[in-house]
Amino acid sequence: MNCIIVDDEPLAREAMKLLIEESNNLQLIGSFNSASTASDFMEQHVTDLVFLDIQMPGITGIEFARTISKKTLVIFTTAYTEYALDSYEVDAIDYLIKPVEAERFQKAVDKALSYHSLLLKEEKEAIETVVTADYFFVKAERRYFKVNFSDILFIEGLKDYVILQLSDQRIITRMSLKAIFDLLPKSTFLRVNKSYIVNTEHIESFDNNDIFIKSYEIAIGNSYRDDFFEGFVMKQRV
């Protein structure tokens, strides 16, 4: 993938450059200290992935991300963990906390590569019309998979796709998070932020900000917090 760096800090740009150079799947085609200069470059050059700082003078990373084409993927870089929820609001692939560790960087890149391959294939994935009280069929990789609702840990929305995370596998299909949410039993599934739906039967613990399912940590969005505590927590007390 052709990628660029957008960060107002020279040392941060250099650190990200070194990480990119270690990856066989990335080609760095530009490095910029502001969103405005990056925007001018992207108008003339095909850019698959942007490593984007959130806090910058002038146009912030969040503001800039809202203007980027859906065909260009975004991985945020920030020194502040509280911006994680903001990254969900603009469909970022991932966010990395500075200083960025090589292993965590590669995990984010792998995620971007997976989604990029889906964009290139443009497969017409869709949900099968057969939906029962206990399961539905999901089309992925040119065939239909039977998915029991009880087996779903959570569902992640990623632009025009959704990822169904099961205990032993992931199923990726082309549809919106809203469309799949409409098919799920509301007695067990809750939307907890703009990008995630969780199966409440698999919640192992939670606090005011996050939900924990096995090894996964999912943030609770501010606008979804009341629904979560009323729809799940209060129900447990009945």
PDB file of C-alpha atoms in Angstrom:
ATOM      1  CA  MET A   1       0.000   0.000   0.000  1.00  0.00           C
ATOM      2  CA  ASN A   2       1.108   3.537  -0.744  1.00  0.00           C
ATOM      3  CA  CYS A   3       1.135   5.457   2.529  1.00  0.00           C
ATOM      4  CA  ILE A   4       1.902   8.904   3.913  1.00  0.00           C
ATOM      5  CA  ILE A   5       2.677  10.341   7.354  1.00  0.00           C
ATOM      6  CA  VAL A   6       0.938  13.443   8.667  1.00  0.00           C
ATOM      7  CA  ASP A   7       2.355  14.726  11.963  1.00  0.00           C
ATOM      8  CA  ASP A   8       3.543  18.157  13.095  1.00  0.00           C
ATOM      9  CA  GLU A   9       6.359  16.638  15.199  1.00  0.00           C
ATOM     10  CA  PRO A  10       9.584  15.933  13.221  1.00  0.00           C
ATOM     11  CA  LEU A  11      10.754  13.216  15.630  1.00  0.00           C
ATOM     12  CA  ALA A  12       7.388  11.444  15.450  1.00  0.00           C
ATOM     13  CA  ARG A  13       7.511  11.505  11.639  1.00  0.00           C
ATOM     14  CA  GLU A  14      11.001  10.038  11.680  1.00  0.00           C
ATOM     15  CA  ALA A  15      10.019   7.281  14.116  1.00  0.00           C
ATOM     16  CA  MET A  16       7.027   6.341  11.958  1.00  0.00           C
ATOM     17  CA  LYS A  17       9.211   6.400   8.832  1.00  0.00           C
ATOM     18  CA  LEU A  18      11.563   3.836  10.374  1.00  0.00           C
ATOM     19  CA  LEU A  19       8.661   1.536  11.212  1.00  0.00           C
ATOM     20  CA  ILE A  20       7.252   1.816   7.691  1.00  0.00           C
ATOM     21  CA  GLU A  21      10.630   1.030   6.149  1.00  0.00           C
ATOM     22  CA  GLU A  22      10.698  -2.224   8.122  1.00  0.00           C
ATOM     23  CA  SER A  23       7.391  -3.331   6.571  1.00  0.00           C
ATOM     24  CA  ASN A  24       7.457  -5.169   3.245  1.00  0.00           C
ATOM     25  CA  ASN A  25       3.865  -4.221   2.453  1.00  0.00           C
ATOM     26  CA  LEU A  26       4.123  -0.435   2.714  1.00  0.00           C
ATOM     27  CA  GLN A  27       5.589   2.164   0.378  1.00  0.00           C
ATOM     28  CA  LEU A  28       6.113   5.604   1.929  1.00  0.00           C
ATOM     29  CA  ILE A  29       5.330   8.239  -0.706  1.00  0.00           C
ATOM     30  CA  GLY A  30       5.166  11.357   1.453  1.00  0.00           C
ATOM     31  CA  SER A  31       5.652  12.880   4.910  1.00  0.00           C
ATOM     32  CA  PHE A  32       3.897  16.101   5.954  1.00  0.00           C
ATOM     33  CA  ASN A  33       3.746  18.415   8.959  1.00  0.00           C
ATOM     34  CA  SER A  34       0.157  19.572   8.387  1.00  0.00           C
ATOM     35  CA  ALA A  35      -3.179  18.363   7.082  1.00  0.00           C
ATOM     36  CA  SER A  36      -3.347  21.111   4.454  1.00  0.00           C
ATOM     37  CA  THR A  37      -0.078  20.108   2.760  1.00  0.00           C
ATOM     38  CA  ALA A  38      -1.062  16.443   2.908  1.00  0.00           C
ATOM     39  CA  SER A  39      -4.433  17.246   1.341  1.00  0.00           C
ATOM     40  CA  ASP A  40      -2.782  19.014  -1.600  1.00  0.00           C
ATOM     41  CA  PHE A  41      -0.512  15.999  -2.148  1.00  0.00           C
ATOM     42  CA  MET A  42      -3.368  13.489  -1.971  1.00  0.00           C
ATOM     43  CA  GLU A  43      -5.263  15.312  -4.707  1.00  0.00           C
ATOM     44  CA  GLN A  44      -2.468  14.404  -7.104  1.00  0.00           C
ATOM     45  CA  HIS A  45      -1.268  11.039  -5.776  1.00  0.00           C
ATOM     46  CA  VAL A  46      -3.059   7.759  -5.047  1.00  0.00           C
ATOM     47  CA  THR A  47      -2.786   7.204  -1.303  1.00  0.00           C
ATOM     48  CA  ASP A  48      -3.986   3.940   0.237  1.00  0.00           C
ATOM     49  CA  LEU A  49      -3.150   4.601   3.881  1.00  0.00           C
ATOM     50  CA  VAL A  50      -2.534   7.661   6.086  1.00  0.00           C
ATOM     51  CA  PHE A  51      -0.729   7.562   9.428  1.00  0.00           C
ATOM     52  CA  LEU A  52      -2.376  10.599  10.957  1.00  0.00           C
ATOM     53  CA  ASP A  53      -1.583  12.501  14.132  1.00  0.00           C
ATOM     54  CA  ILE A  54      -4.675  13.728  15.990  1.00  0.00           C
ATOM     55  CA  GLN A  55      -3.413  16.843  17.755  1.00  0.00           C
ATOM     56  CA  MET A  56      -2.001  19.286  15.213  1.00  0.00           C
ATOM     57  CA  PRO A  57      -2.120  23.083  14.836  1.00  0.00           C
ATOM     58  CA  GLY A  58      -4.778  24.326  12.423  1.00  0.00           C
ATOM     59  CA  ILE A  59      -6.751  21.389  11.025  1.00  0.00           C
ATOM     60  CA  THR A  60      -6.759  18.532  13.531  1.00  0.00           C
ATOM     61  CA  GLY A  61      -6.373  14.898  12.526  1.00  0.00           C
ATOM     62  CA  ILE A  62     -10.027  14.174  13.334  1.00  0.00           C
ATOM     63  CA  GLU A  63     -11.199  17.078  11.150  1.00  0.00           C
ATOM     64  CA  PHE A  64      -8.918  16.026   8.310  1.00  0.00           C
ATOM     65  CA  ALA A  65     -10.019  12.379   8.507  1.00  0.00           C
ATOM     66  CA  ARG A  66     -13.617  13.440   7.853  1.00  0.00           C
ATOM     67  CA  THR A  67     -12.552  14.854   4.482  1.00  0.00           C
ATOM     68  CA  ILE A  68     -10.583  11.804   3.312  1.00  0.00           C
ATOM     69  CA  SER A  69     -12.084   9.464   0.710  1.00  0.00           C
ATOM     70  CA  LYS A  70     -13.491   6.173   2.003  1.00  0.00           C
ATOM     71  CA  LYS A  71     -11.045   4.412  -0.289  1.00  0.00           C
ATOM     72  CA  THR A  72      -8.141   5.801   1.743  1.00  0.00           C
ATOM     73  CA  LEU A  73      -7.575   4.103   5.090  1.00  0.00           C
ATOM     74  CA  VAL A  74      -6.571   5.978   8.245  1.00  0.00           C
ATOM     75  CA  ILE A  75      -4.506   4.855  11.215  1.00  0.00           C
ATOM     76  CA  PHE A  76      -4.353   7.506  13.926  1.00  0.00           C
ATOM     77  CA  THR A  77      -1.215   8.152  15.963  1.00  0.00           C
ATOM     78  CA  THR A  78      -1.584   9.946  19.276  1.00  0.00           C
ATOM     79  CA  ALA A  79      -0.039  10.322  22.709  1.00  0.00           C
ATOM     80  CA  TYR A  80      -3.462  10.310  24.352  1.00  0.00           C
ATOM     81  CA  THR A  81      -5.618   7.190  24.857  1.00  0.00           C
ATOM     82  CA  GLU A  82      -8.782   9.259  25.319  1.00  0.00           C
ATOM     83  CA  TYR A  83      -8.896   9.896  21.557  1.00  0.00           C
ATOM     84  CA  ALA A  84      -9.731   6.236  20.854  1.00  0.00           C
ATOM     85  CA  LEU A  85     -13.469   6.936  20.742  1.00  0.00           C
ATOM     86  CA  ASP A  86     -12.931   9.819  18.331  1.00  0.00           C
ATOM     87  CA  SER A  87     -11.190   7.411  15.951  1.00  0.00           C
ATOM     88  CA  TYR A  88     -14.313   5.226  15.864  1.00  0.00           C
ATOM     89  CA  GLU A  89     -16.405   8.232  14.842  1.00  0.00           C
ATOM     90  CA  VAL A  90     -14.466   8.652  11.588  1.00  0.00           C
ATOM     91  CA  ASP A  91     -14.081   4.930  10.738  1.00  0.00           C
ATOM     92  CA  ALA A  92     -10.344   4.771  11.385  1.00  0.00           C
ATOM     93  CA  ILE A  93      -8.760   1.365  10.882  1.00  0.00           C
ATOM     94  CA  ASP A  94      -6.855   1.644  14.160  1.00  0.00           C
ATOM     95  CA  TYR A  95      -5.111   4.059  16.486  1.00  0.00           C
ATOM     96  CA  LEU A  96      -1.564   3.821  17.798  1.00  0.00           C
ATOM     97  CA  ILE A  97      -0.297   5.284  21.055  1.00  0.00           C
ATOM     98  CA  LYS A  98       3.056   7.094  20.898  1.00  0.00           C
ATOM     99  CA  PRO A  99       5.759   5.979  21.248  1.00  0.00           C
ATOM    100  CA  VAL A 100       4.587   3.315  18.808  1.00  0.00           C
ATOM    101  CA  GLU A 101       5.900  -0.195  19.432  1.00  0.00           C
ATOM    102  CA  ALA A 102       6.898  -2.274  16.408  1.00  0.00           C
ATOM    103  CA  GLU A 103       4.613  -5.201  17.283  1.00  0.00           C
ATOM    104  CA  ARG A 104       1.579  -2.952  17.777  1.00  0.00           C
ATOM    105  CA  PHE A 105       2.408  -1.102  14.559  1.00  0.00           C
ATOM    106  CA  GLN A 106       2.457  -4.353  12.572  1.00  0.00           C
ATOM    107  CA  LYS A 107      -0.860  -5.420  14.054  1.00  0.00           C
ATOM    108  CA  ALA A 108      -2.471  -2.196  12.804  1.00  0.00           C
ATOM    109  CA  VAL A 109      -0.838  -2.583   9.389  1.00  0.00           C
ATOM    110  CA  ASP A 110      -2.075  -6.171   9.066  1.00  0.00           C
ATOM    111  CA  LYS A 111      -5.588  -4.960   9.796  1.00  0.00           C
ATOM    112  CA  ALA A 112      -5.261  -2.280   7.123  1.00  0.00           C
ATOM    113  CA  LEU A 113      -3.900  -4.790   4.604  1.00  0.00           C
ATOM    114  CA  SER A 114      -6.858  -7.108   5.191  1.00  0.00           C
ATOM    115  CA  TYR A 115      -9.368  -4.367   4.599  1.00  0.00           C
ATOM    116  CA  HIS A 116      -7.434  -2.994   1.629  1.00  0.00           C
ATOM    117  CA  SER A 117      -7.605  -6.392  -0.068  1.00  0.00           C
ATOM    118  CA  LEU A 118     -11.380  -6.360   0.416  1.00  0.00           C
ATOM    119  CA  LEU A 119     -11.621  -2.948  -1.219  1.00  0.00           C
ATOM    120  CA  LEU A 120      -9.634  -4.167  -4.214  1.00  0.00           C
ATOM    121  CA  LYS A 121     -11.777  -7.251  -4.693  1.00  0.00           C
ATOM    122  CA  GLU A 122     -15.051  -5.307  -4.309  1.00  0.00           C
ATOM    123  CA  GLU A 123     -16.878  -8.536  -3.576  1.00  0.00           C
ATOM    124  CA  LYS A 124     -20.624  -8.150  -3.377  1.00  0.00           C
ATOM    125  CA  GLU A 125     -21.014  -9.683   0.055  1.00  0.00           C
ATOM    126  CA  ALA A 126     -24.456  -9.585   1.635  1.00  0.00           C
ATOM    127  CA  ILE A 127     -26.569 -11.170   4.304  1.00  0.00           C
ATOM    128  CA  GLU A 128     -28.709 -14.106   3.190  1.00  0.00           C
ATOM    129  CA  THR A 129     -32.451 -13.604   3.613  1.00  0.00           C
ATOM    130  CA  VAL A 130     -32.717 -16.771   5.736  1.00  0.00           C
ATOM    131  CA  VAL A 131     -32.822 -15.490   9.299  1.00  0.00           C
ATOM    132  CA  THR A 132     -34.191 -17.570  12.182  1.00  0.00           C
ATOM    133  CA  ALA A 133     -34.507 -16.979  15.910  1.00  0.00           C
ATOM    134  CA  ASP A 134     -31.153 -18.669  16.527  1.00  0.00           C
ATOM    135  CA  TYR A 135     -28.957 -18.066  13.479  1.00  0.00           C
ATOM    136  CA  PHE A 136     -28.536 -16.485  10.061  1.00  0.00           C
ATOM    137  CA  PHE A 137     -26.416 -17.130   6.982  1.00  0.00           C
ATOM    138  CA  VAL A 138     -23.643 -14.694   6.089  1.00  0.00           C
ATOM    139  CA  LYS A 139     -22.034 -14.553   2.668  1.00  0.00           C
ATOM    140  CA  ALA A 140     -18.248 -14.362   2.717  1.00  0.00           C
ATOM    141  CA  GLU A 141     -15.525 -15.696   0.431  1.00  0.00           C
ATOM    142  CA  ARG A 142     -18.131 -16.610  -2.207  1.00  0.00           C
ATOM    143  CA  ARG A 143     -20.134 -18.945   0.029  1.00  0.00           C
ATOM    144  CA  TYR A 144     -22.644 -18.784   2.857  1.00  0.00           C
ATOM    145  CA  PHE A 145     -21.725 -19.458   6.484  1.00  0.00           C
ATOM    146  CA  LYS A 146     -24.231 -20.424   9.126  1.00  0.00           C
ATOM    147  CA  VAL A 147     -23.642 -18.253  12.184  1.00  0.00           C
ATOM    148  CA  ASN A 148     -25.373 -18.957  15.480  1.00  0.00           C
ATOM    149  CA  PHE A 149     -26.185 -15.733  17.310  1.00  0.00           C
ATOM    150  CA  SER A 150     -24.900 -17.277  20.543  1.00  0.00           C
ATOM    151  CA  ASP A 151     -21.448 -17.816  18.981  1.00  0.00           C
ATOM    152  CA  ILE A 152     -20.901 -14.141  18.141  1.00  0.00           C
ATOM    153  CA  LEU A 153     -18.679 -12.336  20.658  1.00  0.00           C
ATOM    154  CA  PHE A 154     -19.018  -8.947  18.996  1.00  0.00           C
ATOM    155  CA  ILE A 155     -19.367  -7.320  15.591  1.00  0.00           C
ATOM    156  CA  GLU A 156     -17.075  -4.561  14.334  1.00  0.00           C
ATOM    157  CA  GLY A 157     -18.050  -2.142  11.582  1.00  0.00           C
ATOM    158  CA  LEU A 158     -15.283  -1.144   9.173  1.00  0.00           C
ATOM    159  CA  LYS A 159     -16.474   1.316   6.551  1.00  0.00           C
ATOM    160  CA  ASP A 160     -18.615  -0.786   4.143  1.00  0.00           C
ATOM    161  CA  TYR A 161     -17.877  -4.109   5.868  1.00  0.00           C
ATOM    162  CA  VAL A 162     -18.624  -5.814   9.159  1.00  0.00           C
ATOM    163  CA  ILE A 163     -16.428  -8.292  11.012  1.00  0.00           C
ATOM    164  CA  LEU A 164     -18.199 -11.003  13.013  1.00  0.00           C
ATOM    165  CA  GLN A 165     -15.812 -12.070  15.760  1.00  0.00           C
ATOM    166  CA  LEU A 166     -16.503 -15.624  16.923  1.00  0.00           C
ATOM    167  CA  SER A 167     -14.530 -17.584  19.506  1.00  0.00           C
ATOM    168  CA  ASP A 168     -12.532 -19.460  16.863  1.00  0.00           C
ATOM    169  CA  GLN A 169     -12.784 -17.370  13.694  1.00  0.00           C
ATOM    170  CA  ARG A 170     -13.605 -14.043  12.069  1.00  0.00           C
ATOM    171  CA  ILE A 171     -16.124 -13.674   9.253  1.00  0.00           C
ATOM    172  CA  ILE A 172     -15.984 -10.547   7.103  1.00  0.00           C
ATOM    173  CA  THR A 173     -18.934  -9.549   4.943  1.00  0.00           C
ATOM    174  CA  ARG A 174     -19.855  -6.504   2.916  1.00  0.00           C
ATOM    175  CA  MET A 175     -22.732  -4.697   4.638  1.00  0.00           C
ATOM    176  CA  SER A 176     -23.338  -1.860   7.087  1.00  0.00           C
ATOM    177  CA  LEU A 177     -23.312  -2.185  10.848  1.00  0.00           C
ATOM    178  CA  LYS A 178     -26.852  -0.800  10.976  1.00  0.00           C
ATOM    179  CA  ALA A 179     -28.132  -3.425   8.517  1.00  0.00           C
ATOM    180  CA  ILE A 180     -26.747  -6.330  10.516  1.00  0.00           C
ATOM    181  CA  PHE A 181     -27.909  -4.820  13.814  1.00  0.00           C
ATOM    182  CA  ASP A 182     -31.471  -4.808  12.490  1.00  0.00           C
ATOM    183  CA  LEU A 183     -31.244  -8.606  12.078  1.00  0.00           C
ATOM    184  CA  LEU A 184     -29.911  -9.380  15.550  1.00  0.00           C
ATOM    185  CA  PRO A 185     -32.010 -10.268  18.604  1.00  0.00           C
ATOM    186  CA  LYS A 186     -32.097  -7.078  20.694  1.00  0.00           C
ATOM    187  CA  SER A 187     -32.452  -9.118  23.884  1.00  0.00           C
ATOM    188  CA  THR A 188     -28.749 -10.015  23.735  1.00  0.00           C
ATOM    189  CA  PHE A 189     -27.060  -7.582  21.344  1.00  0.00           C
ATOM    190  CA  LEU A 190     -26.265  -3.941  22.135  1.00  0.00           C
ATOM    191  CA  ARG A 191     -24.607  -1.166  20.128  1.00  0.00           C
ATOM    192  CA  VAL A 192     -21.913   0.257  22.429  1.00  0.00           C
ATOM    193  CA  ASN A 193     -20.213   2.740  20.109  1.00  0.00           C
ATOM    194  CA  LYS A 194     -20.357   3.817  16.477  1.00  0.00           C
ATOM    195  CA  SER A 195     -18.277   0.837  15.347  1.00  0.00           C
ATOM    196  CA  TYR A 196     -19.145  -2.027  17.692  1.00  0.00           C
ATOM    197  CA  ILE A 197     -22.084  -4.272  18.619  1.00  0.00           C
ATOM    198  CA  VAL A 198     -21.529  -6.678  21.512  1.00  0.00           C
ATOM    199  CA  ASN A 199     -23.218  -9.894  22.560  1.00  0.00           C
ATOM    200  CA  THR A 200     -24.050  -9.186  26.206  1.00  0.00           C
ATOM    201  CA  GLU A 201     -23.987 -12.924  26.997  1.00  0.00           C
ATOM    202  CA  HIS A 202     -20.201 -12.868  26.489  1.00  0.00           C
ATOM    203  CA  ILE A 203     -19.386  -9.786  28.576  1.00  0.00           C
ATOM    204  CA  GLU A 204     -16.941 -10.874  31.290  1.00  0.00           C
ATOM    205  CA  SER A 205     -16.427  -7.484  32.973  1.00  0.00           C
ATOM    206  CA  PHE A 206     -16.840  -3.759  32.386  1.00  0.00           C
ATOM    207  CA  ASP A 207     -16.202  -0.357  33.901  1.00  0.00           C
ATOM    208  CA  ASN A 208     -17.551   3.082  33.105  1.00  0.00           C
ATOM    209  CA  ASN A 209     -15.512   3.308  29.897  1.00  0.00           C
ATOM    210  CA  ASP A 210     -14.806  -0.176  28.556  1.00  0.00           C
ATOM    211  CA  ILE A 211     -16.280  -3.645  28.068  1.00  0.00           C
ATOM    212  CA  PHE A 212     -14.094  -6.759  28.291  1.00  0.00           C
ATOM    213  CA  ILE A 213     -14.876  -9.901  26.301  1.00  0.00           C
ATOM    214  CA  LYS A 214     -12.165 -12.565  26.517  1.00  0.00           C
ATOM    215  CA  SER A 215      -8.961 -10.746  25.479  1.00  0.00           C
ATOM    216  CA  TYR A 216     -10.828  -7.921  23.734  1.00  0.00           C
ATOM    217  CA  GLU A 217     -11.370  -4.441  25.178  1.00  0.00           C
ATOM    218  CA  ILE A 218     -14.164  -2.391  23.609  1.00  0.00           C
ATOM    219  CA  ALA A 219     -14.794   1.256  24.435  1.00  0.00           C
ATOM    220  CA  ILE A 220     -18.254   2.465  25.442  1.00  0.00           C
ATOM    221  CA  GLY A 221     -19.210   5.524  23.387  1.00  0.00           C
ATOM    222  CA  ASN A 222     -20.477   8.591  25.236  1.00  0.00           C
ATOM    223  CA  SER A 223     -23.748   8.640  23.310  1.00  0.00           C
ATOM    224  CA  TYR A 224     -24.274   4.888  23.932  1.00  0.00           C
ATOM    225  CA  ARG A 225     -23.353   4.782  27.635  1.00  0.00           C
ATOM    226  CA  ASP A 226     -26.888   5.342  28.988  1.00  0.00           C
ATOM    227  CA  ASP A 227     -28.312   2.628  26.715  1.00  0.00           C
ATOM    228  CA  PHE A 228     -25.643   0.192  27.862  1.00  0.00           C
ATOM    229  CA  PHE A 229     -26.194   0.768  31.567  1.00  0.00           C
ATOM    230  CA  GLU A 230     -29.967   0.774  31.213  1.00  0.00           C
ATOM    231  CA  GLY A 231     -30.177  -2.075  28.698  1.00  0.00           C
ATOM    232  CA  PHE A 232     -27.598  -4.372  30.263  1.00  0.00           C
ATOM    233  CA  VAL A 233     -26.500  -3.387  33.752  1.00  0.00           C
ATOM    234  CA  MET A 234     -29.946  -2.591  35.138  1.00  0.00           C
ATOM    235  CA  LYS A 235     -31.361  -5.746  33.571  1.00  0.00           C
ATOM    236  CA  GLN A 236     -28.887  -7.847  35.539  1.00  0.00           C
ATOM    237  CA  ARG A 237     -30.305  -6.499  38.781  1.00  0.00           C
ATOM    238  CA  VAL A 238     -33.859  -7.560  38.014  1.00  0.00           C
TER     239      VAL A 238
END
